[in-house]
């Protein structure tokens, strides 16, 4: 039986969580910003290796500027998490350390990917400086718009979950 | 069993589903969705697939999920789901709140868009401010660095003019001086626009002779127009007060920018400078300045654009300059509370005009205004006794130092000592009786402003009262104020002319 894993994608509003999932699942992108309320759930089967697949159930959570206010029920039974911020809006990563502390406190012992999205909005060197200035280390710099590093992100997470299983 | 639970929680928008501990549907009232008996709830929707871990919870344990989006046959339901663990399985109560959540979505969409837009606007403004700061600091540094060499070129050209030269050499020197003057004007333009942009330019209100201002314009531009084969007509209303309070330098900059522009774009005909009194009331006079030409003219679509920095109606390479003149004139007039007006017709010429409101004083208060004297008269004013005045020249730039040294020695009225380093100046001042100090404001180790303060605080009168004339390449008003507040009598901005230097020295030595 194909093993399913629940992944929550969370972060402040407008950082591109829905766009990342849409790019990963349907390989499409829209410039129109439609706010997500509550949760949207989608699924994608990924091939981890030649004879190994995994079904990722992606919970696209409503963005909030207060990570502590995320409803606990959404996080129940989560296998992996993706925390997304917008590299072009400092308000979404100004309190990143505190945000991540809250997330890991609520979901201990699960793989967590920290993702700076909208990487297409800055030059690579400028981006690195910006992250360095804010003492931020990220797992992936993605661009849902351009498709940069999106598949790699979810594949990496799936691989981690596979080795955890 | 289901009926029992329905009685407990019944609602027309709610669906009750009871599943066993492995997710098989035992009963469903199908109020909202058709969920077949004996099917797996995990197959009904992805949401339930992630609920497996809840099924082993304690009896009566409740977990509520808000705002879950469920698509059934392409219809969207936004529901709250309450999962209650029971002894024999799990009760799922699904409440349809689609309308409620759609309203919430609209409100949230508006709120989030507004917050993001505000954030991005703030960021954009910060970025623009940062660019503006960078630009102004670049202009400041750039003009500062240019002033020293330019000062040397100008002064050495003047010294060369006093030597024996062939006609050909004199001609070349004339071109050199003209080029220097153009370079200086361009530098002033660039600096002015930087200062205006940075909000660091303040309009002065000092008494000056408007009549003499007109005479100077008339003299200068008659010659300039003649050189280009043009006629220059200059006229002013005799009722305009002779002396007014205002910023002579900035008014001069506005008028000369307009006149230079007229000269640049006129190949034949007349340039007119006309000044009219609009009205006099109490001690205020409104004066209209008008510059008219018979040049290229400005097309209707470019009437606004010509006041933008670096814009040119005619982009041909023959037209020289920075393209900042009209921008500066417009911005300076705005600082004076006025506005530049333009009427123009392509191919026929342009007419620029503006009004300036001046305060003017009673006649008795203008006696003290000094009349312009020649350089010789100033040197002569140093006194009949031909003693040589002792000057300490404190300047670290070798070229400026040499230039000033030569200018001063050529007058045969000064003995000059040199100092390069701020830290050594004080020692020199204490061991010598100087009549005057020429002090560069920016020196290594201890700057000129600090040294001036130290000298002014010295207990002995012969030292603390030595007149100090500051020299600086930093033309910003705050820098000049710092120098004056420290105790300098006068500050000369590089590049300055020989006459300006000698005049300042003569005044300080009086």
mmCIF file of C-alpha atoms in Angstrom, chain B residues 131-488:
data_model
loop_
_atom_site.group_PDB
_atom_site.id
_atom_site.type_symbol
_atom_site.label_atom_id
_atom_site.label_comp_id
_atom_site.label_asym_id
_atom_site.label_seq_id
_atom_site.Cartn_x
_atom_site.Cartn_y
_atom_site.Cartn_z
ATOM 1 C CA UNK B 131 19.032 55.723 -3.338
ATOM 2 C CA UNK B 132 18.521 59.424 -2.731
ATOM 3 C CA UNK B 133 20.994 59.338 0.163
ATOM 4 C CA UNK B 134 23.495 57.482 -1.997
ATOM 5 C CA UNK B 135 23.033 59.943 -4.862
ATOM 6 C CA UNK B 136 23.456 62.958 -2.622
ATOM 7 C CA UNK B 137 26.468 61.517 -0.881
ATOM 8 C CA UNK B 138 27.957 60.684 -4.287
ATOM 9 C CA UNK B 139 27.346 64.225 -5.547
ATOM 10 C CA UNK B 140 28.814 65.658 -2.351
ATOM 11 C CA UNK B 141 31.954 63.521 -2.528
ATOM 12 C CA UNK B 142 32.299 63.990 -6.256
ATOM 13 C CA UNK B 143 32.051 67.779 -6.066
ATOM 14 C CA UNK B 144 34.372 67.825 -3.057
ATOM 15 C CA UNK B 145 37.042 65.873 -4.929
ATOM 16 C CA UNK B 146 36.698 68.049 -8.027
ATOM 17 C CA UNK B 147 37.030 71.334 -6.197
ATOM 18 C CA UNK B 148 40.688 71.045 -5.267
ATOM 19 C CA UNK B 149 42.064 70.375 -8.774
ATOM 20 C CA UNK B 150 39.635 72.868 -10.280
ATOM 21 C CA UNK B 151 40.768 75.498 -7.799
ATOM 22 C CA UNK B 152 44.375 74.914 -8.816
ATOM 23 C CA UNK B 153 43.621 75.069 -12.533
ATOM 24 C CA UNK B 154 41.691 78.322 -12.127
ATOM 25 C CA UNK B 155 44.263 79.991 -9.954
ATOM 26 C CA UNK B 156 47.230 78.888 -12.050
ATOM 27 C CA UNK B 157 45.454 80.151 -15.180
ATOM 28 C CA UNK B 158 45.171 83.524 -13.499
ATOM 29 C CA UNK B 159 48.827 83.472 -12.482
ATOM 30 C CA UNK B 160 49.799 82.522 -16.031
ATOM 31 C CA UNK B 161 47.895 85.529 -17.334
ATOM 32 C CA UNK B 162 50.302 87.770 -15.410
ATOM 33 C CA UNK B 163 53.315 86.294 -17.207
ATOM 34 C CA UNK B 164 54.692 87.214 -20.627
ATOM 35 C CA UNK B 165 52.954 85.205 -23.301
ATOM 36 C CA UNK B 166 52.604 85.211 -27.065
ATOM 37 C CA UNK B 167 49.236 86.032 -28.624
ATOM 38 C CA UNK B 168 48.732 82.387 -29.433
ATOM 39 C CA UNK B 169 49.410 81.420 -25.831
ATOM 40 C CA UNK B 170 47.052 84.142 -24.603
ATOM 41 C CA UNK B 171 44.368 82.786 -26.900
ATOM 42 C CA UNK B 172 44.906 79.272 -25.543
ATOM 43 C CA UNK B 173 44.807 80.586 -22.003
ATOM 44 C CA UNK B 174 41.528 82.324 -22.740
ATOM 45 C CA UNK B 175 40.026 78.993 -23.872
ATOM 46 C CA UNK B 176 41.436 77.304 -20.803
ATOM 47 C CA UNK B 177 39.851 79.875 -18.492
ATOM 48 C CA UNK B 178 36.519 79.626 -20.273
ATOM 49 C CA UNK B 179 36.598 75.859 -19.992
ATOM 50 C CA UNK B 180 37.433 76.137 -16.293
ATOM 51 C CA UNK B 181 34.549 78.488 -15.785
ATOM 52 C CA UNK B 182 32.158 76.131 -17.596
ATOM 53 C CA UNK B 183 33.409 73.233 -15.520
ATOM 54 C CA UNK B 184 32.880 75.242 -12.358
ATOM 55 C CA UNK B 185 29.337 76.163 -13.384
ATOM 56 C CA UNK B 186 28.536 72.536 -14.150
ATOM 57 C CA UNK B 187 29.913 71.542 -10.772
ATOM 58 C CA UNK B 188 27.784 74.190 -9.062
ATOM 59 C CA UNK B 189 24.699 73.008 -10.967
ATOM 60 C CA UNK B 190 25.257 69.408 -9.963
ATOM 61 C CA UNK B 191 25.833 70.365 -6.366
ATOM 62 C CA UNK B 192 22.806 72.651 -6.282
ATOM 63 C CA UNK B 193 20.448 69.978 -7.506
ATOM 64 C CA UNK B 194 21.901 67.550 -4.962
ATOM 65 C CA UNK B 195 21.411 70.082 -2.164
ATOM 66 C CA UNK B 196 17.855 70.892 -3.236
ATOM 67 C CA UNK B 197 16.984 67.178 -3.454
ATOM 68 C CA UNK B 198 18.452 66.576 -0.026
ATOM 69 C CA UNK B 199 16.481 69.509 1.415
ATOM 70 C CA UNK B 200 19.762 71.095 2.472
ATOM 71 C CA UNK B 201 19.530 74.296 0.506
ATOM 72 C CA UNK B 202 18.175 77.277 2.355
ATOM 73 C CA UNK B 203 17.217 80.567 0.734
ATOM 74 C CA UNK B 204 19.037 83.478 2.332
ATOM 75 C CA UNK B 205 17.464 86.824 3.086
ATOM 76 C CA UNK B 206 20.265 89.334 2.882
ATOM 77 C CA UNK B 207 20.289 92.869 1.616
ATOM 78 C CA UNK B 208 21.746 93.295 -1.850
ATOM 79 C CA UNK B 209 21.720 95.816 -4.638
ATOM 80 C CA UNK B 210 19.186 94.807 -7.248
ATOM 81 C CA UNK B 211 20.209 97.682 -9.488
ATOM 82 C CA UNK B 212 23.802 96.457 -9.538
ATOM 83 C CA UNK B 213 22.548 92.971 -10.139
ATOM 84 C CA UNK B 214 20.819 94.181 -13.328
ATOM 85 C CA UNK B 215 23.872 96.128 -14.433
ATOM 86 C CA UNK B 216 26.027 93.057 -14.016
ATOM 87 C CA UNK B 217 23.607 90.906 -16.009
ATOM 88 C CA UNK B 218 23.441 93.561 -18.705
ATOM 89 C CA UNK B 219 27.201 93.828 -18.955
ATOM 90 C CA UNK B 220 27.850 90.078 -18.977
ATOM 91 C CA UNK B 221 25.116 88.999 -21.365
ATOM 92 C CA UNK B 222 25.558 91.839 -23.825
ATOM 93 C CA UNK B 223 29.071 90.484 -24.355
ATOM 94 C CA UNK B 224 27.943 86.853 -24.432
ATOM 95 C CA UNK B 225 25.141 87.574 -26.918
ATOM 96 C CA UNK B 226 27.470 89.631 -29.106
ATOM 97 C CA UNK B 227 29.899 86.722 -29.248
ATOM 98 C CA UNK B 228 27.136 84.618 -30.754
ATOM 99 C CA UNK B 229 25.946 87.345 -33.116
ATOM 100 C CA UNK B 230 22.785 87.949 -31.090
ATOM 101 C CA UNK B 231 21.222 91.104 -29.712
ATOM 102 C CA UNK B 232 20.711 91.371 -25.945
ATOM 103 C CA UNK B 233 18.052 93.755 -24.697
ATOM 104 C CA UNK B 234 18.028 94.401 -20.986
ATOM 105 C CA UNK B 235 15.552 96.689 -19.282
ATOM 106 C CA UNK B 236 14.283 97.214 -15.760
ATOM 107 C CA UNK B 237 11.607 99.279 -14.168
ATOM 108 C CA UNK B 238 12.976 102.407 -12.472
ATOM 109 C CA UNK B 239 10.416 102.020 -9.660
ATOM 110 C CA UNK B 240 12.000 98.791 -8.453
ATOM 111 C CA UNK B 241 13.725 99.371 -5.066
ATOM 112 C CA UNK B 242 17.487 99.701 -5.432
ATOM 113 C CA UNK B 243 18.170 97.415 -2.487
ATOM 114 C CA UNK B 244 16.127 94.384 -1.539
ATOM 115 C CA UNK B 245 16.336 91.507 0.922
ATOM 116 C CA UNK B 246 16.787 88.170 -0.783
ATOM 117 C CA UNK B 247 19.185 85.513 -1.958
ATOM 118 C CA UNK B 248 21.332 87.249 -4.538
ATOM 119 C CA UNK B 249 23.306 84.120 -5.407
ATOM 120 C CA UNK B 250 20.214 81.987 -6.027
ATOM 121 C CA UNK B 251 18.453 84.747 -7.983
ATOM 122 C CA UNK B 252 21.598 85.070 -10.059
ATOM 123 C CA UNK B 253 21.612 81.300 -10.578
ATOM 124 C CA UNK B 254 17.972 81.360 -11.772
ATOM 125 C CA UNK B 255 18.382 84.306 -14.109
ATOM 126 C CA UNK B 256 21.690 83.142 -15.579
ATOM 127 C CA UNK B 257 20.355 79.621 -16.074
ATOM 128 C CA UNK B 258 17.448 81.044 -18.054
ATOM 129 C CA UNK B 259 19.689 83.416 -20.009
ATOM 130 C CA UNK B 260 22.307 80.727 -20.712
ATOM 131 C CA UNK B 261 19.523 78.469 -21.875
ATOM 132 C CA UNK B 262 18.186 81.179 -24.169
ATOM 133 C CA UNK B 263 21.689 81.713 -25.582
ATOM 134 C CA UNK B 264 22.166 77.984 -26.115
ATOM 135 C CA UNK B 265 18.988 77.519 -28.096
ATOM 136 C CA UNK B 266 18.944 80.766 -30.086
ATOM 137 C CA UNK B 267 20.870 80.980 -33.340
ATOM 138 C CA UNK B 268 19.571 84.350 -34.566
ATOM 139 C CA UNK B 269 17.607 87.280 -33.222
ATOM 140 C CA UNK B 270 17.269 88.714 -29.753
ATOM 141 C CA UNK B 271 17.481 87.663 -26.135
ATOM 142 C CA UNK B 272 15.502 89.924 -23.843
ATOM 143 C CA UNK B 273 15.806 90.310 -20.087
ATOM 144 C CA UNK B 274 13.045 92.452 -18.721
ATOM 145 C CA UNK B 275 12.248 93.235 -15.101
ATOM 146 C CA UNK B 276 8.970 94.885 -14.106
ATOM 147 C CA UNK B 277 7.563 96.004 -10.805
ATOM 148 C CA UNK B 278 4.199 94.297 -10.235
ATOM 149 C CA UNK B 279 3.374 96.182 -7.088
ATOM 150 C CA UNK B 280 4.830 97.759 -3.972
ATOM 151 C CA UNK B 281 3.005 97.515 -0.686
ATOM 152 C CA UNK B 282 4.304 98.504 2.738
ATOM 153 C CA UNK B 283 7.951 97.442 2.521
ATOM 154 C CA UNK B 284 7.364 94.618 0.062
ATOM 155 C CA UNK B 285 7.797 94.662 -3.687
ATOM 156 C CA UNK B 286 6.634 92.053 -6.154
ATOM 157 C CA UNK B 287 8.959 91.957 -9.136
ATOM 158 C CA UNK B 288 8.497 90.098 -12.388
ATOM 159 C CA UNK B 289 11.558 88.745 -14.210
ATOM 160 C CA UNK B 290 11.192 87.753 -17.845
ATOM 161 C CA UNK B 291 13.632 86.087 -20.242
ATOM 162 C CA UNK B 292 12.520 85.931 -23.849
ATOM 163 C CA UNK B 293 14.326 84.513 -26.858
ATOM 164 C CA UNK B 294 13.808 83.994 -30.565
ATOM 165 C CA UNK B 295 15.253 80.499 -30.487
ATOM 166 C CA UNK B 296 14.126 76.944 -31.163
ATOM 167 C CA UNK B 297 11.088 77.089 -28.882
ATOM 168 C CA UNK B 298 9.589 74.208 -26.955
ATOM 169 C CA UNK B 299 6.943 71.839 -28.201
ATOM 170 C CA UNK B 300 3.693 71.650 -26.274
ATOM 171 C CA UNK B 301 4.282 68.067 -25.140
ATOM 172 C CA UNK B 302 7.667 68.975 -23.653
ATOM 173 C CA UNK B 303 6.574 72.053 -21.713
ATOM 174 C CA UNK B 304 6.611 70.130 -18.435
ATOM 175 C CA UNK B 305 9.442 67.740 -19.299
ATOM 176 C CA UNK B 306 12.012 70.485 -19.918
ATOM 177 C CA UNK B 307 12.011 71.191 -16.189
ATOM 178 C CA UNK B 308 13.062 67.618 -15.423
ATOM 179 C CA UNK B 309 16.720 66.874 -14.715
ATOM 180 C CA UNK B 310 18.883 66.062 -17.748
ATOM 181 C CA UNK B 311 16.018 66.615 -20.220
ATOM 182 C CA UNK B 312 16.744 68.383 -23.476
ATOM 183 C CA UNK B 313 14.366 69.558 -26.157
ATOM 184 C CA UNK B 314 17.189 69.253 -28.654
ATOM 185 C CA UNK B 315 19.336 66.214 -27.915
ATOM 186 C CA UNK B 316 22.055 67.138 -30.420
ATOM 187 C CA UNK B 317 25.625 67.019 -29.191
ATOM 188 C CA UNK B 318 26.234 70.660 -30.104
ATOM 189 C CA UNK B 319 24.281 71.798 -27.057
ATOM 190 C CA UNK B 320 26.534 71.769 -24.032
ATOM 191 C CA UNK B 321 25.772 71.664 -20.327
ATOM 192 C CA UNK B 322 24.415 69.337 -17.693
ATOM 193 C CA UNK B 323 20.745 69.640 -18.611
ATOM 194 C CA UNK B 324 20.077 70.772 -15.037
ATOM 195 C CA UNK B 325 19.692 74.524 -15.533
ATOM 196 C CA UNK B 326 15.911 74.729 -15.877
ATOM 197 C CA UNK B 327 15.382 72.125 -13.154
ATOM 198 C CA UNK B 328 17.482 74.207 -10.791
ATOM 199 C CA UNK B 329 15.681 77.422 -11.749
ATOM 200 C CA UNK B 330 12.300 75.783 -11.148
ATOM 201 C CA UNK B 331 13.299 74.179 -7.834
ATOM 202 C CA UNK B 332 14.976 77.343 -6.515
ATOM 203 C CA UNK B 333 11.894 79.388 -7.348
ATOM 204 C CA UNK B 334 9.758 76.839 -5.523
ATOM 205 C CA UNK B 335 12.001 77.331 -2.480
ATOM 206 C CA UNK B 336 11.412 81.079 -2.844
ATOM 207 C CA UNK B 337 7.657 80.481 -2.934
ATOM 208 C CA UNK B 338 7.404 81.279 -6.623
ATOM 209 C CA UNK B 339 6.735 79.396 -9.830
ATOM 210 C CA UNK B 340 8.325 79.550 -13.229
ATOM 211 C CA UNK B 341 5.948 80.164 -16.135
ATOM 212 C CA UNK B 342 6.538 79.413 -19.771
ATOM 213 C CA UNK B 343 4.916 80.267 -23.052
ATOM 214 C CA UNK B 344 6.602 78.992 -26.152
ATOM 215 C CA UNK B 345 6.064 78.188 -29.768
ATOM 216 C CA UNK B 346 8.183 75.689 -31.625
ATOM 217 C CA UNK B 347 10.438 77.485 -34.112
ATOM 218 C CA UNK B 348 9.556 80.945 -32.807
ATOM 219 C CA UNK B 349 11.049 81.168 -29.349
ATOM 220 C CA UNK B 350 10.306 80.975 -25.641
ATOM 221 C CA UNK B 351 9.210 83.305 -22.897
ATOM 222 C CA UNK B 352 10.085 82.338 -19.308
ATOM 223 C CA UNK B 353 8.845 84.526 -16.469
ATOM 224 C CA UNK B 354 8.436 84.455 -12.719
ATOM 225 C CA UNK B 355 7.541 86.762 -9.846
ATOM 226 C CA UNK B 356 9.635 87.259 -6.716
ATOM 227 C CA UNK B 357 8.429 89.007 -3.599
ATOM 228 C CA UNK B 358 11.207 91.044 -1.964
ATOM 229 C CA UNK B 359 11.256 92.913 1.291
ATOM 230 C CA UNK B 360 13.027 96.243 0.944
ATOM 231 C CA UNK B 361 14.459 98.440 3.688
ATOM 232 C CA UNK B 362 14.187 102.118 4.515
ATOM 233 C CA UNK B 363 16.802 104.205 2.718
ATOM 234 C CA UNK B 364 18.772 105.055 5.889
ATOM 235 C CA UNK B 365 19.554 101.406 6.576
ATOM 236 C CA UNK B 366 21.430 100.792 3.348
ATOM 237 C CA UNK B 367 24.365 103.052 3.925
ATOM 238 C CA UNK B 368 26.450 100.211 5.277
ATOM 239 C CA UNK B 369 26.355 98.191 2.092
ATOM 240 C CA UNK B 370 29.872 97.991 0.751
ATOM 241 C CA UNK B 371 30.445 99.015 -2.804
ATOM 242 C CA UNK B 372 32.511 96.715 -4.924
ATOM 243 C CA UNK B 373 36.174 97.673 -5.017
ATOM 244 C CA UNK B 374 38.878 96.455 -7.267
ATOM 245 C CA UNK B 375 41.496 94.013 -6.081
ATOM 246 C CA UNK B 376 44.106 96.794 -5.930
ATOM 247 C CA UNK B 377 41.830 98.918 -3.830
ATOM 248 C CA UNK B 378 41.432 96.075 -1.369
ATOM 249 C CA UNK B 379 45.145 95.493 -1.150
ATOM 250 C CA UNK B 380 45.607 99.240 -0.837
ATOM 251 C CA UNK B 381 43.139 99.230 1.998
ATOM 252 C CA UNK B 382 45.605 97.170 4.001
ATOM 253 C CA UNK B 383 47.247 100.434 4.973
ATOM 254 C CA UNK B 384 49.820 102.865 3.697
ATOM 255 C CA UNK B 385 52.666 101.345 5.653
ATOM 256 C CA UNK B 386 54.090 98.661 3.476
ATOM 257 C CA UNK B 387 54.657 96.131 6.250
ATOM 258 C CA UNK B 388 54.159 92.549 5.283
ATOM 259 C CA UNK B 389 51.399 90.653 7.008
ATOM 260 C CA UNK B 390 52.239 87.236 8.389
ATOM 261 C CA UNK B 391 49.873 84.530 7.267
ATOM 262 C CA UNK B 392 49.760 80.868 8.259
ATOM 263 C CA UNK B 393 48.411 78.777 5.406
ATOM 264 C CA UNK B 394 47.052 75.457 6.679
ATOM 265 C CA UNK B 395 46.259 73.242 3.696
ATOM 266 C CA UNK B 396 47.085 69.586 3.089
ATOM 267 C CA UNK B 397 46.410 69.533 -0.652
ATOM 268 C CA UNK B 398 49.723 70.212 -2.314
ATOM 269 C CA UNK B 399 48.253 71.799 -5.446
ATOM 270 C CA UNK B 400 45.922 74.133 -3.572
ATOM 271 C CA UNK B 401 48.773 75.002 -1.235
ATOM 272 C CA UNK B 402 51.109 75.934 -4.102
ATOM 273 C CA UNK B 403 48.427 77.933 -5.843
ATOM 274 C CA UNK B 404 47.451 79.970 -2.783
ATOM 275 C CA UNK B 405 51.081 80.446 -1.891
ATOM 276 C CA UNK B 406 51.815 81.928 -5.318
ATOM 277 C CA UNK B 407 48.764 84.194 -5.320
ATOM 278 C CA UNK B 408 49.631 85.608 -1.926
ATOM 279 C CA UNK B 409 53.350 86.055 -2.629
ATOM 280 C CA UNK B 410 52.583 87.841 -5.918
ATOM 281 C CA UNK B 411 50.904 90.661 -3.992
ATOM 282 C CA UNK B 412 54.195 91.312 -2.190
ATOM 283 C CA UNK B 413 52.239 92.102 0.985
ATOM 284 C CA UNK B 414 52.412 88.794 2.816
ATOM 285 C CA UNK B 415 54.879 86.486 4.512
ATOM 286 C CA UNK B 416 53.587 82.946 4.347
ATOM 287 C CA UNK B 417 54.193 79.955 6.617
ATOM 288 C CA UNK B 418 52.827 76.592 5.636
ATOM 289 C CA UNK B 419 51.346 73.802 7.709
ATOM 290 C CA UNK B 420 50.142 70.482 6.353
ATOM 291 C CA UNK B 421 48.846 68.694 9.398
ATOM 292 C CA UNK B 422 46.172 69.870 11.809
ATOM 293 C CA UNK B 423 48.096 68.508 14.788
ATOM 294 C CA UNK B 424 51.080 70.802 14.076
ATOM 295 C CA UNK B 425 49.114 74.022 13.609
ATOM 296 C CA UNK B 426 48.681 74.865 17.249
ATOM 297 C CA UNK B 427 52.412 74.727 17.861
ATOM 298 C CA UNK B 428 52.998 77.128 14.946
ATOM 299 C CA UNK B 429 50.342 79.544 16.163
ATOM 300 C CA UNK B 430 51.796 79.696 19.670
ATOM 301 C CA UNK B 431 55.381 80.275 18.505
ATOM 302 C CA UNK B 432 54.619 82.926 15.840
ATOM 303 C CA UNK B 433 52.669 86.144 15.749
ATOM 304 C CA UNK B 434 50.344 85.618 12.815
ATOM 305 C CA UNK B 435 48.113 88.348 11.443
ATOM 306 C CA UNK B 436 45.818 85.837 9.813
ATOM 307 C CA UNK B 437 45.301 82.100 9.323
ATOM 308 C CA UNK B 438 43.983 80.552 6.132
ATOM 309 C CA UNK B 439 42.623 77.239 7.317
ATOM 310 C CA UNK B 440 41.414 74.273 5.305
ATOM 311 C CA UNK B 441 38.418 72.807 7.125
ATOM 312 C CA UNK B 442 39.311 69.209 6.251
ATOM 313 C CA UNK B 443 42.741 68.319 7.512
ATOM 314 C CA UNK B 444 44.340 65.064 8.573
ATOM 315 C CA UNK B 445 44.477 64.239 12.309
ATOM 316 C CA UNK B 446 42.761 67.339 13.734
ATOM 317 C CA UNK B 447 40.413 69.163 11.380
ATOM 318 C CA UNK B 448 40.326 72.916 10.819
ATOM 319 C CA UNK B 449 37.083 73.378 12.745
ATOM 320 C CA UNK B 450 38.564 71.801 15.881
ATOM 321 C CA UNK B 451 41.762 73.836 15.600
ATOM 322 C CA UNK B 452 39.745 77.031 15.220
ATOM 323 C CA UNK B 453 37.811 76.209 18.397
ATOM 324 C CA UNK B 454 41.085 75.541 20.263
ATOM 325 C CA UNK B 455 42.533 78.856 19.102
ATOM 326 C CA UNK B 456 39.383 80.748 20.104
ATOM 327 C CA UNK B 457 39.557 79.170 23.585
ATOM 328 C CA UNK B 458 43.208 80.155 24.093
ATOM 329 C CA UNK B 459 43.723 82.453 27.119
ATOM 330 C CA UNK B 460 46.013 84.998 25.371
ATOM 331 C CA UNK B 461 44.279 87.695 23.349
ATOM 332 C CA UNK B 462 46.962 87.930 20.645
ATOM 333 C CA UNK B 463 46.325 84.279 19.797
ATOM 334 C CA UNK B 464 42.618 83.840 20.433
ATOM 335 C CA UNK B 465 41.737 86.855 18.240
ATOM 336 C CA UNK B 466 43.766 85.911 15.152
ATOM 337 C CA UNK B 467 41.396 86.217 12.183
ATOM 338 C CA UNK B 468 40.810 82.821 10.590
ATOM 339 C CA UNK B 469 39.482 82.416 7.069
ATOM 340 C CA UNK B 470 38.207 78.930 6.334
ATOM 341 C CA UNK B 471 38.725 77.144 3.032
ATOM 342 C CA UNK B 472 36.523 74.201 2.200
ATOM 343 C CA UNK B 473 35.533 72.004 -0.680
ATOM 344 C CA UNK B 474 32.373 71.021 1.144
ATOM 345 C CA UNK B 475 29.834 73.570 -0.043
ATOM 346 C CA UNK B 476 26.923 72.414 2.119
ATOM 347 C CA UNK B 477 25.473 75.118 4.349
ATOM 348 C CA UNK B 478 25.781 72.996 7.508
ATOM 349 C CA UNK B 479 29.524 72.680 6.935
ATOM 350 C CA UNK B 480 29.872 76.408 6.397
ATOM 351 C CA UNK B 481 27.845 77.057 9.566
ATOM 352 C CA UNK B 482 30.099 74.676 11.524
ATOM 353 C CA UNK B 483 33.139 76.656 10.378
ATOM 354 C CA UNK B 484 31.578 79.998 11.267
ATOM 355 C CA UNK B 485 30.302 78.739 14.625
ATOM 356 C CA UNK B 486 33.784 77.490 15.463
ATOM 357 C CA UNK B 487 35.059 81.044 15.067
ATOM 358 C CA UNK B 488 36.124 81.462 11.453
#
